[in-house]
Amino acid sequence: MNITKRKTIIAGNWKMNFVDSLKFFEGLSGITIAEGAEVVICAPHTFLNYIGADALKYGVAASVGAQDVSAFGSGAYTGEVSGEMLKHAGASYCIVGHSERRQYHGETNELVAEKALRCHENGLIPIVCVGESLEQREQGKTFTLISKQVSAILNALTEEQLNKTVFAYEPIWAIGTGKTATAEQAEEVCGAIRNRIAKKYNEEKAETISILYGGSMNDKNAVELLSRPDIDGGLIGGASLDPIKFAAINKAVETAGANV
Ligand code: PEP
């Protein structure tokens, strides 16, 4: 983790879980948020317009994020929610290209790039997820695949938009499985994402972009993962539903910073 050059982000992904947000933020009150770090809660769309206020009731400084955005701006797209609507509902971040969307909804690299663009057009910071399946890892395809996923984003965004983009390396085999990538594996791929950005721009630029790790991060493994120089935070599913675990992960940012 490099706390001087880029922002550390601890983002919870509540997925489609019904969380009592008042209870959750009550459990987080008094949470330690390291200097320069930001807490983001990516909640279902229907929660977005009240969870920011719920967090404030308990003195928790949390930004609000969505979990998906329509690739379209507006119009006859029944069931879709636009970037403008997410912003209006209080979101400042939005996950795009989560593996569950790529897997269950057939989202391609190109569609994910369109969604990242809709985020930028509406003042939302996209958290772009990339990651390989176990089979792809075993076949030695991890780095080619990640490079393709990242390139689609780099080719679509302007430099200015990239400056306000966050990447998350989420190996599919580690999501919701209790299997975490080792800190070495996570660091290696986060480093490869940074190198890909440096190749298109330069190292100075790459050093400013936050790259998170996601995949069964929890209160036990957070310090080790967050101590790595190329890992700038976490995207956390299961452990973000439990305020005690989520608070411990946030506390780990300080400990990890001290370990760097
Ligand atoms: C996720 O959904 O982005 C995720 C990383 O989930 P989990 O932490 O449960 O593996």
Short mmCIF file of C-alpha atoms and ligand atoms in Angstrom, two decimals:
data_model
loop_
_atom_site.label_atom_id
_atom_site.label_comp_id
_atom_site.label_asym_id
_atom_site.label_seq_id
_atom_site.Cartn_x
_atom_site.Cartn_y
_atom_site.Cartn_z
CA MET A 1 0.00 0.00 0.00
CA ASN A 2 1.35 3.38 -0.94
CA ILE A 3 -0.40 5.90 1.26
CA THR A 4 1.48 8.94 0.03
CA LYS A 5 0.77 8.85 -3.70
CA ARG A 6 -2.74 7.50 -3.97
CA LYS A 7 -5.94 7.09 -2.07
CA THR A 8 -6.58 3.97 -0.04
CA ILE A 9 -10.13 2.77 -0.52
CA ILE A 10 -11.97 0.21 1.55
CA ALA A 11 -15.13 -0.53 -0.40
CA GLY A 12 -17.87 -2.84 0.81
CA ASN A 13 -19.96 -4.64 -1.78
CA TRP A 14 -23.25 -5.60 -0.17
CA LYS A 15 -24.40 -7.38 -3.36
CA MET A 16 -28.09 -8.37 -3.20
CA ASN A 17 -28.17 -8.73 0.57
CA PHE A 18 -30.79 -6.91 2.59
CA VAL A 19 -28.77 -5.01 5.17
CA ASP A 20 -30.38 -2.99 7.98
CA SER A 21 -28.21 0.03 7.33
CA LEU A 22 -29.01 1.84 10.59
CA LYS A 23 -27.91 -1.20 12.55
CA PHE A 24 -24.87 -1.61 10.33
CA PHE A 25 -23.66 1.97 10.78
CA GLU A 26 -24.45 1.85 14.50
CA GLY A 27 -22.05 -1.10 14.60
CA LEU A 28 -19.46 0.97 12.74
CA SER A 29 -19.69 4.06 14.95
CA GLY A 30 -16.28 4.95 16.33
CA ILE A 31 -14.65 3.17 13.38
CA THR A 32 -10.99 4.03 12.73
CA ILE A 33 -10.52 5.41 9.24
CA ALA A 34 -6.85 5.94 8.47
CA GLU A 35 -5.79 9.35 7.23
CA GLY A 36 -6.04 9.54 3.46
CA ALA A 37 -8.33 6.51 3.33
CA GLU A 38 -11.93 6.43 2.16
CA VAL A 39 -14.72 4.05 3.09
CA VAL A 40 -17.26 3.30 0.36
CA ILE A 41 -20.41 1.23 0.71
CA CYS A 42 -21.67 -0.17 -2.61
CA ALA A 43 -25.28 -0.98 -1.93
CA PRO A 44 -28.29 -2.13 -3.95
CA HIS A 45 -29.87 0.69 -5.95
CA THR A 46 -32.90 0.99 -3.70
CA PHE A 47 -30.68 1.78 -0.66
CA LEU A 48 -28.65 4.53 -2.27
CA ASN A 49 -30.71 7.54 -1.36
CA TYR A 50 -30.68 6.90 2.37
CA ILE A 51 -27.53 5.06 3.42
CA GLY A 52 -25.35 8.19 3.31
CA ALA A 53 -27.70 9.84 5.82
CA ASP A 54 -27.82 6.67 7.93
CA ALA A 55 -24.01 6.64 8.08
CA LEU A 56 -23.94 10.28 9.19
CA LYS A 57 -26.41 9.55 11.99
CA TYR A 58 -23.67 7.43 13.55
CA GLY A 59 -20.80 9.74 12.62
CA VAL A 60 -19.42 7.35 9.99
CA ALA A 61 -17.80 9.09 7.02
CA ALA A 62 -18.77 6.69 4.27
CA SER A 63 -19.18 7.44 0.59
CA VAL A 64 -21.98 5.76 -1.28
CA GLY A 65 -21.44 3.51 -4.28
CA ALA A 66 -23.68 1.59 -6.66
CA GLN A 67 -22.97 -1.93 -7.92
CA ASP A 68 -23.84 -1.46 -11.57
CA VAL A 69 -24.97 1.19 -14.06
CA SER A 70 -26.76 1.04 -17.36
CA ALA A 71 -24.57 1.32 -20.45
CA PHE A 72 -27.28 3.64 -21.85
CA GLY A 73 -27.82 7.28 -20.89
CA SER A 74 -31.62 7.29 -20.70
CA GLY A 75 -34.73 6.11 -22.52
CA ALA A 76 -36.67 2.93 -23.19
CA TYR A 77 -34.52 0.45 -21.26
CA THR A 78 -36.94 -1.12 -18.83
CA GLY A 79 -35.40 -2.05 -15.52
CA GLU A 80 -32.14 -0.20 -16.13
CA VAL A 81 -30.78 2.54 -13.87
CA SER A 82 -28.74 5.34 -15.41
CA GLY A 83 -25.60 7.03 -14.14
CA GLU A 84 -27.55 10.26 -13.77
CA MET A 85 -30.05 8.49 -11.51
CA LEU A 86 -27.30 6.94 -9.39
CA LYS A 87 -25.68 10.32 -8.92
CA HIS A 88 -29.04 11.87 -8.05
CA ALA A 89 -29.60 9.13 -5.45
CA GLY A 90 -26.34 10.01 -3.69
CA ALA A 91 -23.74 7.71 -5.24
CA SER A 92 -20.23 8.93 -5.91
CA TYR A 93 -18.75 5.53 -6.88
CA CYS A 94 -20.04 2.65 -8.99
CA ILE A 95 -18.67 -0.86 -9.44
CA VAL A 96 -18.48 -1.89 -13.10
CA GLY A 97 -17.57 -5.25 -14.56
CA HIS A 98 -17.94 -7.26 -11.36
CA SER A 99 -17.32 -10.90 -12.24
CA GLU A 100 -20.87 -11.77 -11.20
CA ARG A 101 -22.12 -9.38 -13.88
CA ARG A 102 -19.64 -10.66 -16.45
CA GLN A 103 -20.60 -14.25 -15.59
CA TYR A 104 -24.40 -14.09 -15.08
CA HIS A 105 -25.23 -11.18 -17.38
CA GLY A 106 -22.72 -11.76 -20.18
CA GLU A 107 -20.96 -8.43 -19.75
CA THR A 108 -18.05 -8.07 -22.17
CA ASN A 109 -14.95 -5.89 -21.84
CA GLU A 110 -16.51 -3.46 -24.32
CA LEU A 111 -19.75 -3.18 -22.37
CA VAL A 112 -17.83 -2.67 -19.14
CA ALA A 113 -15.88 0.15 -20.82
CA GLU A 114 -19.19 1.75 -21.92
CA LYS A 115 -20.40 1.56 -18.33
CA ALA A 116 -17.20 3.20 -17.09
CA LEU A 117 -17.86 6.01 -19.59
CA ARG A 118 -21.44 6.46 -18.31
CA CYS A 119 -19.97 6.77 -14.81
CA HIS A 120 -17.61 9.53 -15.88
CA GLU A 121 -20.29 11.40 -17.80
CA ASN A 122 -22.24 11.58 -14.57
CA GLY A 123 -19.48 12.37 -12.09
CA LEU A 124 -19.27 8.84 -10.67
CA ILE A 125 -15.92 7.14 -10.02
CA PRO A 126 -15.99 3.68 -11.57
CA ILE A 127 -14.45 0.81 -9.64
CA VAL A 128 -13.52 -1.42 -12.57
CA CYS A 129 -13.26 -5.10 -11.65
CA VAL A 130 -10.96 -7.46 -13.50
CA GLY A 131 -9.98 -11.02 -12.70
CA GLU A 132 -9.44 -14.54 -13.94
CA SER A 133 -11.19 -17.85 -13.30
CA LEU A 134 -9.36 -20.75 -11.68
CA GLU A 135 -9.22 -22.52 -15.03
CA GLN A 136 -7.66 -19.47 -16.69
CA ARG A 137 -5.10 -19.21 -13.88
CA GLU A 138 -4.22 -22.89 -14.18
CA GLN A 139 -3.81 -22.52 -17.93
CA GLY A 140 -1.36 -19.66 -17.38
CA LYS A 141 -3.71 -17.12 -18.96
CA THR A 142 -4.02 -14.72 -16.02
CA PHE A 143 -1.78 -11.92 -17.23
CA THR A 144 -2.98 -11.94 -20.85
CA LEU A 145 -6.58 -11.85 -19.70
CA ILE A 146 -6.05 -9.07 -17.17
CA SER A 147 -4.15 -7.05 -19.74
CA LYS A 148 -7.09 -7.39 -22.18
CA GLN A 149 -9.62 -6.38 -19.53
CA VAL A 150 -7.56 -3.34 -18.48
CA SER A 151 -6.73 -2.36 -22.07
CA ALA A 152 -10.43 -2.16 -22.98
CA ILE A 153 -10.81 0.46 -20.26
CA LEU A 154 -7.62 2.36 -21.10
CA ASN A 155 -8.62 2.50 -24.77
CA ALA A 156 -12.05 3.91 -23.96
CA LEU A 157 -11.19 6.53 -21.35
CA THR A 158 -9.42 9.84 -21.70
CA GLU A 159 -6.45 10.49 -19.44
CA GLU A 160 -8.58 12.82 -17.36
CA GLN A 161 -11.19 10.09 -16.90
CA LEU A 162 -8.51 7.55 -15.99
CA ASN A 163 -7.32 9.90 -13.24
CA LYS A 164 -10.72 9.37 -11.60
CA THR A 165 -10.90 5.61 -12.11
CA VAL A 166 -10.22 2.85 -9.60
CA PHE A 167 -9.32 -0.73 -10.56
CA ALA A 168 -10.02 -3.81 -8.48
CA TYR A 169 -8.25 -7.11 -9.05
CA GLU A 170 -10.76 -9.78 -8.14
CA PRO A 171 -9.73 -13.34 -8.98
CA ILE A 172 -13.04 -15.12 -9.58
CA TRP A 173 -11.85 -18.21 -7.70
CA ALA A 174 -11.40 -16.12 -4.55
CA ILE A 175 -14.78 -14.35 -4.55
CA GLY A 176 -17.15 -15.63 -1.91
CA THR A 177 -15.22 -18.88 -1.68
CA GLY A 178 -13.21 -18.19 1.48
CA LYS A 179 -10.10 -18.80 -0.67
CA THR A 180 -7.93 -15.70 -0.73
CA ALA A 181 -5.20 -15.06 -3.23
CA THR A 182 -1.89 -15.04 -1.41
CA ALA A 183 -0.52 -11.56 -0.84
CA GLU A 184 2.17 -12.41 -3.43
CA GLN A 185 -0.41 -13.44 -6.06
CA ALA A 186 -2.54 -10.35 -5.41
CA GLU A 187 0.47 -8.04 -5.48
CA GLU A 188 1.76 -9.59 -8.68
CA VAL A 189 -1.47 -8.95 -10.58
CA CYS A 190 -2.06 -5.48 -9.07
CA GLY A 191 1.50 -4.68 -10.15
CA ALA A 192 0.75 -5.97 -13.66
CA ILE A 193 -2.30 -3.68 -13.87
CA ARG A 194 -0.09 -0.75 -12.83
CA ASN A 195 2.50 -1.74 -15.46
CA ARG A 196 -0.20 -1.83 -18.13
CA ILE A 197 -1.21 1.73 -17.19
CA ALA A 198 2.47 2.78 -17.22
CA LYS A 199 2.87 1.26 -20.68
CA LYS A 200 0.05 3.40 -22.06
CA TYR A 201 1.03 6.54 -20.12
CA ASN A 202 4.07 6.49 -17.84
CA GLU A 203 5.14 5.30 -14.41
CA GLU A 204 4.27 8.57 -12.69
CA LYS A 205 0.69 8.30 -13.93
CA ALA A 206 0.46 4.63 -12.95
CA GLU A 207 1.66 5.50 -9.45
CA THR A 208 -1.36 7.75 -8.93
CA ILE A 209 -4.09 5.18 -9.73
CA SER A 210 -5.66 3.23 -6.87
CA ILE A 211 -5.76 -0.54 -7.42
CA LEU A 212 -7.72 -2.62 -4.93
CA TYR A 213 -7.73 -6.33 -4.20
CA GLY A 214 -10.98 -8.24 -3.74
CA GLY A 215 -11.64 -11.90 -3.00
CA SER A 216 -12.42 -13.11 0.52
CA MET A 217 -10.57 -10.24 2.17
CA ASN A 218 -11.40 -10.33 5.86
CA ASP A 219 -10.31 -9.18 9.29
CA LYS A 220 -7.67 -11.94 9.44
CA ASN A 221 -5.87 -11.44 6.12
CA ALA A 222 -6.35 -7.69 5.55
CA VAL A 223 -3.09 -6.48 7.11
CA GLU A 224 -1.00 -8.83 5.03
CA LEU A 225 -2.73 -7.95 1.78
CA LEU A 226 -2.85 -4.22 2.46
CA SER A 227 0.84 -4.10 3.39
CA ARG A 228 1.78 -4.79 -0.22
CA PRO A 229 2.99 -1.71 -2.10
CA ASP A 230 0.73 -2.15 -5.15
CA ILE A 231 -2.46 -2.94 -3.22
CA ASP A 232 -4.27 0.28 -2.35
CA GLY A 233 -7.28 -1.09 -0.56
CA GLY A 234 -9.95 -3.71 -0.80
CA LEU A 235 -13.28 -4.51 -2.41
CA ILE A 236 -14.98 -6.61 0.19
CA GLY A 237 -18.10 -8.73 -0.18
CA GLY A 238 -18.96 -11.10 2.66
CA ALA A 239 -16.95 -9.35 5.37
CA SER A 240 -18.56 -5.99 4.54
CA LEU A 241 -21.90 -7.28 5.84
CA ASP A 242 -20.54 -7.58 9.36
CA PRO A 243 -19.69 -4.21 10.94
CA ILE A 244 -17.18 -5.76 13.33
CA LYS A 245 -15.22 -7.42 10.52
CA PHE A 246 -15.55 -4.39 8.26
CA ALA A 247 -14.31 -2.08 11.04
CA ALA A 248 -11.35 -4.42 11.63
CA ILE A 249 -10.45 -4.27 7.93
CA ASN A 250 -10.50 -0.48 8.12
CA LYS A 251 -8.31 -0.60 11.21
CA ALA A 252 -5.94 -2.86 9.26
CA VAL A 253 -5.24 0.02 6.87
CA GLU A 254 -3.38 1.85 9.65
CA THR A 255 -1.43 -1.21 10.73
CA ALA A 256 -0.58 -2.04 7.11
CA GLY A 257 0.52 1.56 6.48
CA ALA A 258 2.86 1.29 9.41
CA ASN A 259 4.22 -1.95 7.95
CA VAL A 260 5.06 -0.49 4.56
C1 PEP B 1 -16.84 -9.14 -4.12
O1 PEP B 1 -18.00 -9.46 -4.25
O2 PEP B 1 -16.40 -8.20 -4.77
C2 PEP B 1 -16.01 -9.89 -3.18
C3 PEP B 1 -14.73 -9.68 -3.18
O3 PEP B 1 -16.65 -10.79 -2.37
P1 PEP B 1 -16.00 -11.62 -1.15
O4 PEP B 1 -15.23 -10.64 -0.31
O5 PEP B 1 -17.16 -12.19 -0.41
O6 PEP B 1 -15.11 -12.65 -1.73
#
